[in-house]
mmCIF file of C-alpha atoms in Angstrom:
data_model
loop_
_atom_site.group_PDB
_atom_site.id
_atom_site.type_symbol
_atom_site.label_atom_id
_atom_site.label_comp_id
_atom_site.label_asym_id
_atom_site.label_seq_id
_atom_site.Cartn_x
_atom_site.Cartn_y
_atom_site.Cartn_z
ATOM 1 C CA MET A 277 6.229 -6.687 51.437
ATOM 2 C CA ASN A 278 7.391 -9.341 49.750
ATOM 3 C CA LEU A 279 6.735 -10.154 46.193
ATOM 4 C CA ASN A 280 3.360 -12.110 46.590
ATOM 5 C CA GLU A 281 2.476 -9.610 48.562
ATOM 6 C CA GLN A 282 3.056 -7.082 46.565
ATOM 7 C CA SER A 283 1.657 -8.520 43.565
ATOM 8 C CA LEU A 284 -2.155 -9.100 45.600
ATOM 9 C CA PHE A 285 -1.741 -5.760 46.538
ATOM 10 C CA THR A 286 -2.188 -4.299 43.153
ATOM 11 C CA GLU A 287 -4.137 -6.450 42.133
ATOM 12 C CA LEU A 288 -6.781 -5.950 45.164
ATOM 13 C CA SER A 289 -6.757 -2.399 43.825
ATOM 14 C CA LYS A 290 -7.581 -3.080 39.912
ATOM 15 C CA PHE A 291 -10.999 -2.538 40.762
ATOM 16 C CA LYS A 292 -12.620 -1.097 37.446
ATOM 17 C CA ASN A 293 -11.007 -4.872 35.855
ATOM 18 C CA PRO A 294 -10.253 -7.571 38.762
ATOM 19 C CA ASP A 295 -8.502 -10.831 37.667
ATOM 20 C CA TYR A 296 -10.651 -12.654 40.195
ATOM 21 C CA LYS A 297 -8.007 -16.009 39.604
ATOM 22 C CA LYS A 298 -4.804 -14.505 40.404
ATOM 23 C CA ILE A 299 -6.254 -12.724 43.148
ATOM 24 C CA GLU A 300 -7.788 -16.064 44.138
ATOM 25 C CA ALA A 301 -3.687 -17.889 43.575
ATOM 26 C CA PHE A 302 -2.027 -15.498 45.225
ATOM 27 C CA LEU A 303 -4.731 -15.173 48.779
ATOM 28 C CA SER A 304 -3.723 -18.967 50.607
ATOM 29 C CA VAL A 305 -0.423 -17.003 51.183
ATOM 30 C CA SER A 306 -0.028 -13.463 51.320
ATOM 31 C CA ALA A 307 -2.746 -12.062 52.831
ATOM 32 C CA THR A 308 -0.706 -11.710 55.497
ATOM 33 C CA SER A 309 -0.635 -8.858 58.204
ATOM 34 C CA GLN A 310 1.840 -7.057 56.285
ATOM 35 C CA LEU A 311 -0.279 -6.446 52.802
ATOM 36 C CA LEU A 312 -3.093 -5.448 55.242
ATOM 37 C CA GLY A 313 -0.751 -2.765 57.164
ATOM 38 C CA GLU A 314 -0.180 -1.744 52.945
ATOM 39 C CA LEU A 315 -3.641 -1.609 52.272
ATOM 40 C CA PHE A 316 -4.811 0.673 55.146
ATOM 41 C CA PHE A 317 -1.148 2.744 54.400
ATOM 42 C CA ASN A 318 -2.371 3.356 51.581
ATOM 43 C CA ARG A 319 -5.793 4.452 52.072
ATOM 44 C CA ILE A 320 -8.299 1.146 49.837
ATOM 45 C CA PRO A 321 -8.788 -0.766 52.358
ATOM 46 C CA ALA A 322 -12.147 -0.558 51.080
ATOM 47 C CA ILE A 323 -11.135 -1.474 47.543
ATOM 48 C CA ALA A 324 -9.892 -4.275 48.533
ATOM 49 C CA TYR A 325 -13.073 -5.502 50.633
ATOM 50 C CA GLY A 326 -15.402 -4.710 47.351
ATOM 51 C CA VAL A 327 -13.105 -6.130 44.805
ATOM 52 C CA LEU A 328 -12.670 -9.312 47.581
ATOM 53 C CA LYS A 329 -17.129 -8.997 47.934
ATOM 54 C CA ASN A 330 -17.384 -8.673 43.817
ATOM 55 C CA GLY A 331 -15.187 -11.923 43.575
ATOM 56 C CA ASN A 332 -16.723 -14.847 46.188
ATOM 57 C CA LEU A 333 -13.343 -14.586 47.661
ATOM 58 C CA LEU A 334 -13.566 -13.216 51.209
ATOM 59 C CA GLY A 335 -14.531 -16.734 53.270
ATOM 60 C CA LYS A 336 -11.087 -17.144 51.428
ATOM 61 C CA THR A 337 -8.783 -15.238 53.611
ATOM 62 C CA GLY A 338 -8.537 -14.665 57.404
ATOM 63 C CA ARG A 339 -11.124 -13.649 59.572
ATOM 64 C CA GLU A 340 -9.538 -10.646 61.463
ATOM 65 C CA PHE A 341 -7.965 -10.014 57.797
ATOM 66 C CA ARG A 342 -11.592 -9.790 55.577
ATOM 67 C CA ASN A 343 -13.093 -8.034 59.364
ATOM 68 C CA SER A 344 -10.908 -5.524 59.332
ATOM 69 C CA LEU A 345 -11.859 -5.040 55.226
ATOM 70 C CA SER A 346 -15.565 -5.078 55.979
ATOM 71 C CA THR A 347 -15.700 -2.326 59.152
ATOM 72 C CA ALA A 348 -13.764 0.107 56.954
ATOM 73 C CA PHE A 349 -15.959 -0.482 54.202
ATOM 74 C CA GLU A 350 -18.773 0.633 56.504
ATOM 75 C CA TYR A 351 -16.981 3.241 58.736
ATOM 76 C CA ASN A 352 -16.181 5.144 54.761
ATOM 77 C CA LYS A 353 -19.569 4.575 54.159
ATOM 78 C CA ILE A 354 -20.845 6.663 57.037
ATOM 79 C CA LYS A 355 -17.964 9.064 57.159
ATOM 80 C CA ASN A 356 -18.590 9.923 53.272
ATOM 81 C CA GLN A 357 -22.337 10.954 54.458
ATOM 82 C CA SER A 358 -20.924 13.507 56.469
ATOM 83 C CA TYR A 359 -18.288 14.646 54.517
ATOM 84 C CA PHE A 360 -21.420 15.663 51.868
ATOM 85 C CA ARG A 361 -23.002 17.408 54.291
ATOM 86 C CA CYS A 362 -19.839 19.130 54.156
ATOM 87 C CA ILE A 363 -19.484 20.311 50.635
ATOM 88 C CA GLU A 364 -22.690 20.853 50.523
ATOM 89 C CA TYR A 365 -21.787 23.890 53.725
ATOM 90 C CA LEU A 366 -18.968 25.269 52.446
ATOM 91 C CA ASN A 367 -21.197 25.729 48.667
ATOM 92 C CA VAL A 368 -23.690 27.836 51.029
ATOM 93 C CA ILE A 369 -20.326 30.024 52.454
ATOM 94 C CA LEU A 370 -19.164 30.394 49.179
ATOM 95 C CA SER A 371 -22.398 31.818 47.615
ATOM 96 C CA LYS A 372 -22.111 35.148 49.545
ATOM 97 C CA GLN A 373 -19.172 35.904 48.171
ATOM 98 C CA GLU A 374 -18.033 36.745 44.523
ATOM 99 C CA SER A 375 -14.645 35.174 43.817
ATOM 100 C CA LYS A 376 -14.408 32.815 41.879
ATOM 101 C CA TYR A 377 -13.423 28.984 42.708
ATOM 102 C CA VAL A 378 -14.091 25.109 41.251
ATOM 103 C CA LEU A 379 -13.925 21.797 44.615
ATOM 104 C CA LEU A 380 -11.213 19.524 43.170
ATOM 105 C CA LYS A 381 -9.844 15.897 43.724
ATOM 106 C CA GLY A 382 -12.241 14.262 46.800
ATOM 107 C CA ALA A 383 -14.931 16.676 47.085
ATOM 108 C CA PHE A 384 -15.624 15.088 43.249
ATOM 109 C CA LEU A 385 -14.300 11.964 42.964
ATOM 110 C CA CYS A 386 -15.511 10.280 46.326
ATOM 111 C CA GLY A 387 -19.073 10.356 44.684
ATOM 112 C CA LYS A 388 -17.749 8.791 41.062
ATOM 113 C CA TYR A 389 -16.356 5.717 42.856
ATOM 114 C CA PRO A 390 -18.760 3.083 44.222
ATOM 115 C CA ASP A 391 -20.229 4.065 47.256
ATOM 116 C CA GLY A 392 -17.791 3.914 50.101
ATOM 117 C CA TYR A 393 -14.761 2.744 48.144
ATOM 118 C CA ARG A 394 -13.272 6.804 48.567
ATOM 119 C CA THR A 395 -12.690 9.205 50.692
ATOM 120 C CA SER A 396 -11.559 12.552 51.222
ATOM 121 C CA ASN A 397 -10.454 14.062 54.929
ATOM 122 C CA ASP A 398 -10.449 17.746 53.678
ATOM 123 C CA ILE A 399 -12.158 19.611 51.310
ATOM 124 C CA ASP A 400 -10.282 21.166 48.103
ATOM 125 C CA LEU A 401 -10.593 24.302 45.932
ATOM 126 C CA LEU A 402 -9.273 26.153 43.175
ATOM 127 C CA THR A 403 -8.888 29.850 42.759
ATOM 128 C CA SER A 404 -6.841 32.394 41.562
ATOM 129 C CA PRO A 405 -3.642 33.873 43.959
ATOM 130 C CA ASP A 406 -5.655 37.191 43.546
ATOM 131 C CA ASP A 407 -8.876 35.300 45.470
ATOM 132 C CA VAL A 408 -7.530 33.762 48.292
ATOM 133 C CA SER A 409 -7.905 36.943 51.150
ATOM 134 C CA SER A 410 -11.728 37.156 50.185
ATOM 135 C CA ILE A 411 -12.215 33.207 50.241
ATOM 136 C CA GLY A 412 -9.898 32.775 53.396
ATOM 137 C CA ASN A 413 -12.117 35.935 55.240
ATOM 138 C CA ILE A 414 -15.367 35.054 54.304
ATOM 139 C CA LEU A 415 -14.121 30.981 55.773
ATOM 140 C CA GLY A 416 -12.968 33.603 58.529
ATOM 141 C CA GLU A 417 -16.426 34.722 59.059
ATOM 142 C CA PHE A 418 -17.643 31.449 59.730
ATOM 143 C CA GLY A 419 -15.827 30.509 62.410
ATOM 144 C CA PHE A 420 -12.852 28.328 60.283
ATOM 145 C CA ARG A 421 -8.875 29.159 61.531
ATOM 146 C CA GLN A 422 -6.628 28.173 59.993
ATOM 147 C CA GLY A 423 -4.022 25.502 61.835
ATOM 148 C CA ASN A 424 -3.398 21.874 62.415
ATOM 149 C CA ILE A 425 -5.017 18.684 63.692
ATOM 150 C CA SER A 426 -2.766 16.892 65.882
ATOM 151 C CA ASN A 427 -3.468 14.553 67.739
ATOM 152 C CA GLY A 428 -7.697 14.907 67.611
ATOM 153 C CA GLU A 429 -7.552 18.329 68.591
ATOM 154 C CA PHE A 430 -7.285 21.668 66.873
ATOM 155 C CA VAL A 431 -3.949 23.660 66.492
ATOM 156 C CA LEU A 432 -3.362 27.170 65.885
ATOM 157 C CA ALA A 433 -1.096 27.858 62.872
ATOM 158 C CA GLU A 434 1.732 30.271 63.279
ATOM 159 C CA ARG A 435 2.526 33.411 60.833
ATOM 160 C CA LYS A 436 5.664 31.297 59.821
ATOM 161 C CA GLU A 437 3.585 28.321 58.836
ATOM 162 C CA ILE A 438 1.189 30.441 56.519
ATOM 163 C CA ILE A 439 3.983 31.983 54.875
ATOM 164 C CA GLU A 440 6.453 28.425 54.278
ATOM 165 C CA SER A 441 3.037 27.178 53.107
ATOM 166 C CA LYS A 442 2.942 29.754 50.259
ATOM 167 C CA LEU A 443 5.734 29.408 49.105
ATOM 168 C CA THR A 444 6.231 25.203 49.444
ATOM 169 C CA ARG A 445 3.357 24.140 49.053
ATOM 170 C CA GLY A 446 1.246 26.373 46.617
ATOM 171 C CA GLU A 447 -1.826 26.235 49.011
ATOM 172 C CA THR A 448 -2.683 27.930 52.247
ATOM 173 C CA VAL A 449 -2.673 26.343 55.519
ATOM 174 C CA PRO A 450 -5.872 24.801 55.780
ATOM 175 C CA TYR A 451 -9.060 26.289 57.288
ATOM 176 C CA ILE A 452 -10.575 24.033 59.908
ATOM 177 C CA LYS A 453 -14.074 23.865 61.913
ATOM 178 C CA GLU A 454 -15.149 21.865 64.548
ATOM 179 C CA ILE A 455 -18.651 20.145 62.943
ATOM 180 C CA ASN A 456 -18.420 17.503 65.393
ATOM 181 C CA LEU A 457 -20.525 15.231 62.407
ATOM 182 C CA PRO A 458 -20.006 10.882 62.739
ATOM 183 C CA PHE A 459 -16.528 10.538 62.084
ATOM 184 C CA MET A 460 -16.068 14.118 60.571
ATOM 185 C CA ARG A 461 -15.314 16.393 63.973
ATOM 186 C CA TYR A 462 -13.523 18.838 62.251
ATOM 187 C CA LEU A 463 -14.580 20.082 58.652
ATOM 188 C CA GLU A 464 -10.751 21.150 56.494
ATOM 189 C CA VAL A 465 -10.679 23.000 53.706
ATOM 190 C CA ASP A 466 -7.183 23.930 51.683
ATOM 191 C CA ILE A 467 -7.281 26.225 49.341
ATOM 192 C CA ASN A 468 -4.840 26.291 46.285
ATOM 193 C CA PHE A 469 -3.704 28.538 44.215
ATOM 194 C CA SER A 470 -1.485 26.327 42.029
ATOM 195 C CA LEU A 471 -0.638 23.504 40.425
ATOM 196 C CA ASP A 472 2.949 22.727 41.860
ATOM 197 C CA TYR A 473 4.433 24.070 44.632
ATOM 198 C CA LYS A 474 4.836 27.515 43.490
ATOM 199 C CA ASN A 475 3.286 30.081 43.407
ATOM 200 C CA GLY A 476 0.238 29.694 41.011
ATOM 201 C CA ASP A 477 0.038 31.401 37.214
ATOM 202 C CA THR A 478 -3.220 33.327 38.275
ATOM 203 C CA GLY A 479 -4.049 33.671 34.120
ATOM 204 C CA LEU A 480 -3.840 29.835 33.596
ATOM 205 C CA ILE A 481 -5.854 29.157 37.204
ATOM 206 C CA LYS A 482 -8.649 31.805 36.312
ATOM 207 C CA ARG A 483 -8.288 29.955 32.640
ATOM 208 C CA ILE A 484 -9.871 26.886 34.238
ATOM 209 C CA ILE A 485 -12.216 27.979 36.437
ATOM 210 C CA SER A 486 -13.720 29.692 33.801
ATOM 211 C CA ARG A 487 -13.996 26.432 32.072
ATOM 212 C CA SER A 488 -15.371 25.203 34.633
ATOM 213 C CA GLU A 489 -18.878 23.340 35.017
ATOM 214 C CA LYS A 490 -21.526 21.396 37.557
ATOM 215 C CA SER A 491 -21.461 18.296 39.106
ATOM 216 C CA GLU A 492 -23.904 16.407 37.541
ATOM 217 C CA ASN A 493 -24.747 14.685 41.235
ATOM 218 C CA THR A 494 -23.817 17.441 43.744
ATOM 219 C CA ASN A 495 -24.131 20.476 41.469
ATOM 220 C CA ILE A 496 -20.980 21.877 43.581
ATOM 221 C CA PRO A 497 -18.796 23.789 40.320
ATOM 222 C CA VAL A 498 -15.957 21.365 39.486
ATOM 223 C CA PRO A 499 -13.363 21.958 36.389
ATOM 224 C CA ASP A 500 -14.457 20.054 33.356
ATOM 225 C CA LYS A 501 -12.678 16.598 32.918
ATOM 226 C CA ALA A 502 -10.338 17.366 30.778
ATOM 227 C CA ASP A 503 -8.961 20.329 33.122
ATOM 228 C CA PHE A 504 -10.022 17.937 36.177
ATOM 229 C CA PHE A 505 -8.019 15.061 34.189
ATOM 230 C CA ILE A 506 -4.421 17.580 34.552
ATOM 231 C CA HIS A 507 -4.851 19.424 38.320
ATOM 232 C CA LEU A 508 -5.143 15.505 39.285
ATOM 233 C CA CYS A 509 -1.873 14.737 37.483
ATOM 234 C CA CYS A 510 0.045 17.903 38.591
ATOM 235 C CA HIS A 511 -1.146 17.618 42.185
ATOM 236 C CA LEU A 512 -0.140 13.752 42.653
ATOM 237 C CA TYR A 513 3.313 15.233 40.800
ATOM 238 C CA LYS A 514 3.755 17.950 43.191
ATOM 239 C CA GLU A 515 3.727 15.480 45.635
ATOM 240 C CA ALA A 516 5.783 12.586 44.329
ATOM 241 C CA ALA A 517 8.394 15.445 43.254
ATOM 242 C CA THR A 518 8.742 17.629 46.066
ATOM 243 C CA LEU A 519 10.868 16.127 48.790
ATOM 244 C CA PRO A 520 8.468 17.492 51.508
ATOM 245 C CA TRP A 521 5.615 15.239 51.037
ATOM 246 C CA ILE A 522 8.612 12.253 50.222
ATOM 247 C CA LYS A 523 9.717 12.780 53.681
ATOM 248 C CA MET A 524 6.489 13.141 55.870
ATOM 249 C CA ARG A 525 6.116 9.291 53.548
ATOM 250 C CA ARG A 526 2.895 10.898 51.476
ATOM 251 C CA ASP A 527 4.234 11.381 48.930
ATOM 252 C CA MET A 528 3.075 8.004 46.926
ATOM 253 C CA THR A 529 0.125 7.260 48.860
ATOM 254 C CA PHE A 530 -1.688 5.083 46.527
ATOM 255 C CA TYR A 531 -5.157 6.326 46.851
ATOM 256 C CA LYS A 532 -3.814 9.050 43.974
ATOM 257 C CA PHE A 533 -3.356 6.477 41.570
ATOM 258 C CA THR A 534 -5.834 5.016 41.524
ATOM 259 C CA ASP A 535 -7.866 8.148 41.369
ATOM 260 C CA ILE A 536 -6.151 8.288 37.741
ATOM 261 C CA TYR A 537 -6.572 4.803 37.408
ATOM 262 C CA LEU A 538 -10.418 5.161 37.999
ATOM 263 C CA LEU A 539 -10.650 8.631 35.803
ATOM 264 C CA LEU A 540 -7.790 6.680 32.894
ATOM 265 C CA SER A 541 -10.297 3.169 32.838
ATOM 266 C CA GLU A 542 -13.310 5.594 31.843
ATOM 267 C CA PHE A 543 -12.010 7.380 29.137
ATOM 268 C CA THR A 544 -12.176 7.172 25.444
ATOM 269 C CA GLU A 545 -9.973 7.684 22.496
ATOM 270 C CA SER A 546 -11.313 10.910 22.324
ATOM 271 C CA GLU A 547 -11.479 12.310 25.163
ATOM 272 C CA ILE A 548 -7.976 11.430 26.745
ATOM 273 C CA ASN A 549 -7.021 12.637 22.780
ATOM 274 C CA ALA A 550 -8.589 16.152 23.985
ATOM 275 C CA ILE A 551 -7.252 16.111 27.170
ATOM 276 C CA TYR A 552 -3.155 15.506 26.206
ATOM 277 C CA GLN A 553 -4.199 18.623 23.524
ATOM 278 C CA ARG A 554 -5.068 20.616 26.585
ATOM 279 C CA ALA A 555 -2.304 19.085 28.340
ATOM 280 C CA SER A 556 0.237 20.141 26.150
ATOM 281 C CA GLU A 557 -1.802 23.880 25.471
ATOM 282 C CA LEU A 558 -1.059 24.900 29.280
ATOM 283 C CA ARG A 559 1.955 23.402 29.209
ATOM 284 C CA LEU A 560 1.513 20.545 31.530
ATOM 285 C CA ASP A 561 1.724 17.505 29.239
ATOM 286 C CA LYS A 562 5.142 16.241 30.634
ATOM 287 C CA ILE A 563 3.652 16.079 33.872
ATOM 288 C CA CYS A 564 0.536 14.812 33.177
ATOM 289 C CA ALA A 565 2.633 12.234 30.684
ATOM 290 C CA CYS A 566 4.848 11.140 33.908
ATOM 291 C CA VAL A 567 1.902 10.921 36.393
ATOM 292 C CA ILE A 568 -0.330 8.611 33.645
ATOM 293 C CA ASN A 569 3.118 5.748 32.663
ATOM 294 C CA TRP A 570 3.763 6.050 36.375
ATOM 295 C CA THR A 571 0.048 4.980 37.185
ATOM 296 C CA CYS A 572 0.099 2.337 33.269
ATOM 297 C CA ARG A 573 2.976 0.745 34.927
ATOM 298 C CA LEU A 574 1.481 0.869 38.838
ATOM 299 C CA PHE A 575 -1.412 -0.775 37.225
ATOM 300 C CA GLY A 576 -0.495 -2.820 34.449
ATOM 301 C CA TYR A 577 -0.393 -1.341 30.430
ATOM 302 C CA GLU A 578 -3.168 -4.084 29.879
ATOM 303 C CA SER A 579 -4.766 -2.266 32.338
ATOM 304 C CA PHE A 580 -5.808 0.329 29.638
ATOM 305 C CA SER A 581 -5.399 -1.537 26.507
ATOM 306 C CA SER A 582 -8.097 0.136 25.370
ATOM 307 C CA LEU A 583 -6.976 3.315 24.857
ATOM 308 C CA LYS A 584 -4.792 2.834 22.265
ATOM 309 C CA SER A 585 -3.526 6.310 22.541
ATOM 310 C CA LEU A 586 -2.079 6.183 25.683
ATOM 311 C CA LYS A 587 1.094 5.047 23.346
ATOM 312 C CA LYS A 588 1.612 8.266 21.844
ATOM 313 C CA ILE A 589 1.800 10.202 25.771
ATOM 314 C CA PHE A 590 4.306 7.664 27.280
ATOM 315 C CA LEU A 591 7.441 9.680 28.596
ATOM 316 C CA LYS A 592 11.126 8.439 28.600
ATOM 317 C CA ASP A 593 12.211 11.481 30.287
ATOM 318 C CA ASP A 594 14.206 11.025 33.031
ATOM 319 C CA GLU A 595 13.721 14.587 33.768
ATOM 320 C CA VAL A 596 10.614 14.766 34.487
ATOM 321 C CA MET A 597 10.337 11.444 35.696
ATOM 322 C CA ASN A 598 13.094 10.823 38.392
ATOM 323 C CA THR A 599 13.849 14.234 39.593
ATOM 324 C CA VAL A 600 12.542 15.826 43.165
ATOM 325 C CA ILE A 601 13.057 19.349 44.082
ATOM 326 C CA ALA A 602 14.056 20.829 47.818
ATOM 327 C CA PRO A 603 12.330 24.477 47.303
ATOM 328 C CA ALA A 604 13.176 25.415 51.230
ATOM 329 C CA GLU A 605 16.814 23.801 50.390
ATOM 330 C CA ARG A 606 16.808 25.564 46.484
ATOM 331 C CA LYS A 607 18.003 21.343 45.977
ATOM 332 C CA LYS A 608 17.477 18.805 43.438
ATOM 333 C CA TYR A 609 17.698 15.506 43.698
ATOM 334 C CA VAL A 610 17.167 12.609 41.342
ATOM 335 C CA TYR A 611 15.782 8.884 42.100
ATOM 336 C CA THR A 612 18.568 6.152 41.875
ATOM 337 C CA GLU A 613 15.710 3.971 41.385
ATOM 338 C CA LYS A 614 14.122 4.642 37.998
ATOM 339 C CA ASP A 615 11.322 1.424 38.317
ATOM 340 C CA ILE A 616 8.434 2.946 39.934
ATOM 341 C CA THR A 617 6.826 -0.279 41.732
ATOM 342 C CA LYS A 618 10.016 -0.706 43.190
ATOM 343 C CA ARG A 619 10.085 2.577 44.513
ATOM 344 C CA PHE A 620 6.832 2.719 45.752
ATOM 345 C CA PHE A 621 7.201 -0.506 47.460
ATOM 346 C CA SER A 622 11.160 0.994 48.573
ATOM 347 C CA PRO A 623 10.589 1.322 52.723
ATOM 348 C CA ASP A 624 12.817 3.827 52.348
ATOM 349 C CA ARG A 625 12.787 6.884 49.353
ATOM 350 C CA ILE A 626 14.613 8.685 50.948
ATOM 351 C CA ASN A 627 17.825 6.460 51.040
ATOM 352 C CA LEU A 628 16.958 6.603 47.040
ATOM 353 C CA LEU A 629 17.365 10.510 46.297
ATOM 354 C CA LYS A 630 20.808 11.556 45.187
ATOM 355 C CA GLU A 631 21.915 14.936 45.027
ATOM 356 C CA ARG A 632 21.825 17.080 41.544
ATOM 357 C CA SER A 633 25.050 19.160 41.836
ATOM 358 C CA GLU A 634 25.025 21.799 38.929
ATOM 359 C CA ASN A 635 28.029 20.381 37.284
ATOM 360 C CA ASN A 636 25.895 17.392 36.909
ATOM 361 C CA GLU A 637 22.831 19.577 35.388
ATOM 362 C CA LYS A 638 25.049 21.437 33.305
ATOM 363 C CA THR A 639 26.258 18.125 31.853
ATOM 364 C CA GLN A 640 22.911 17.072 30.815
ATOM 365 C CA ASN A 641 21.765 20.132 29.108
ATOM 366 C CA GLU A 642 24.901 20.016 27.244
ATOM 367 C CA ASN A 643 24.243 16.532 26.016
#
């Protein structure tokens, strides 16, 4: 995308504080097929539709452009009805066992966005590493099998894949069941037992679960406000800073940044301070600061001008901001492109990585 298309992409994602005059100025030359593809690739076409509709700007786009966004918006609303039914079904299943867990990400966020703005393809839950097997066994009793969806069909996972996922992703291979609901043929459940790519800290996960609360809208168990946000940051960071995700082009999908943007936009000063204090207690403050920095740079610092305390959180740690881990190879890489916006819009982020040698690392540590 050219710079004007990139700017319009960003403006169309700012649904909490859209600048309609700036959007209108870009529309005549930048509402292109390339931009449309990027909106869909990053799973935010319904957000763009809502922003344009609320600003009475749909008529200033081409027919195919606005019809594509409108179709995505209507699809999302129907899919979410199926998704919310799946959440209720999963809660009933898991109520039959004693292992503790909380639901994450889309299970809560899909209901927090305006209707249709966000969807989820699966249900993520967080549990202690000690409880992964018992929850997996319950799912198995109700017809779930571990595997993946390929070309619309279920493919059973091999043992090697199941083991590799635990070692490199901090989560299980998905548990999948065919349910045949509108726009959701399969229900996919991911069991997370870590906040990063490694095996989880059992004590940390248990402390997060012990502070959980029931979502006011769906009555599902979720982490409290601070822990939910911290986990969201950790999950985004895990994908952005782990080589297999970059190779799959799933490392910086933009809807994950809109999640951070949404929550940051609604926090009060006292809430953001409490969250950062909690992150410090969990020794996750640098990761949270990194993700907050990335989000502020992508959306523009002016989007969060009401949160004065964010200035204390801004991070300039190259190790955290620009390092990528390759767990299987036990290697580290560093981004040669430090600007997160340029990095995001790069068509090939793999080529922006340079392997970090042990000698370079020792030199940096000595300095």
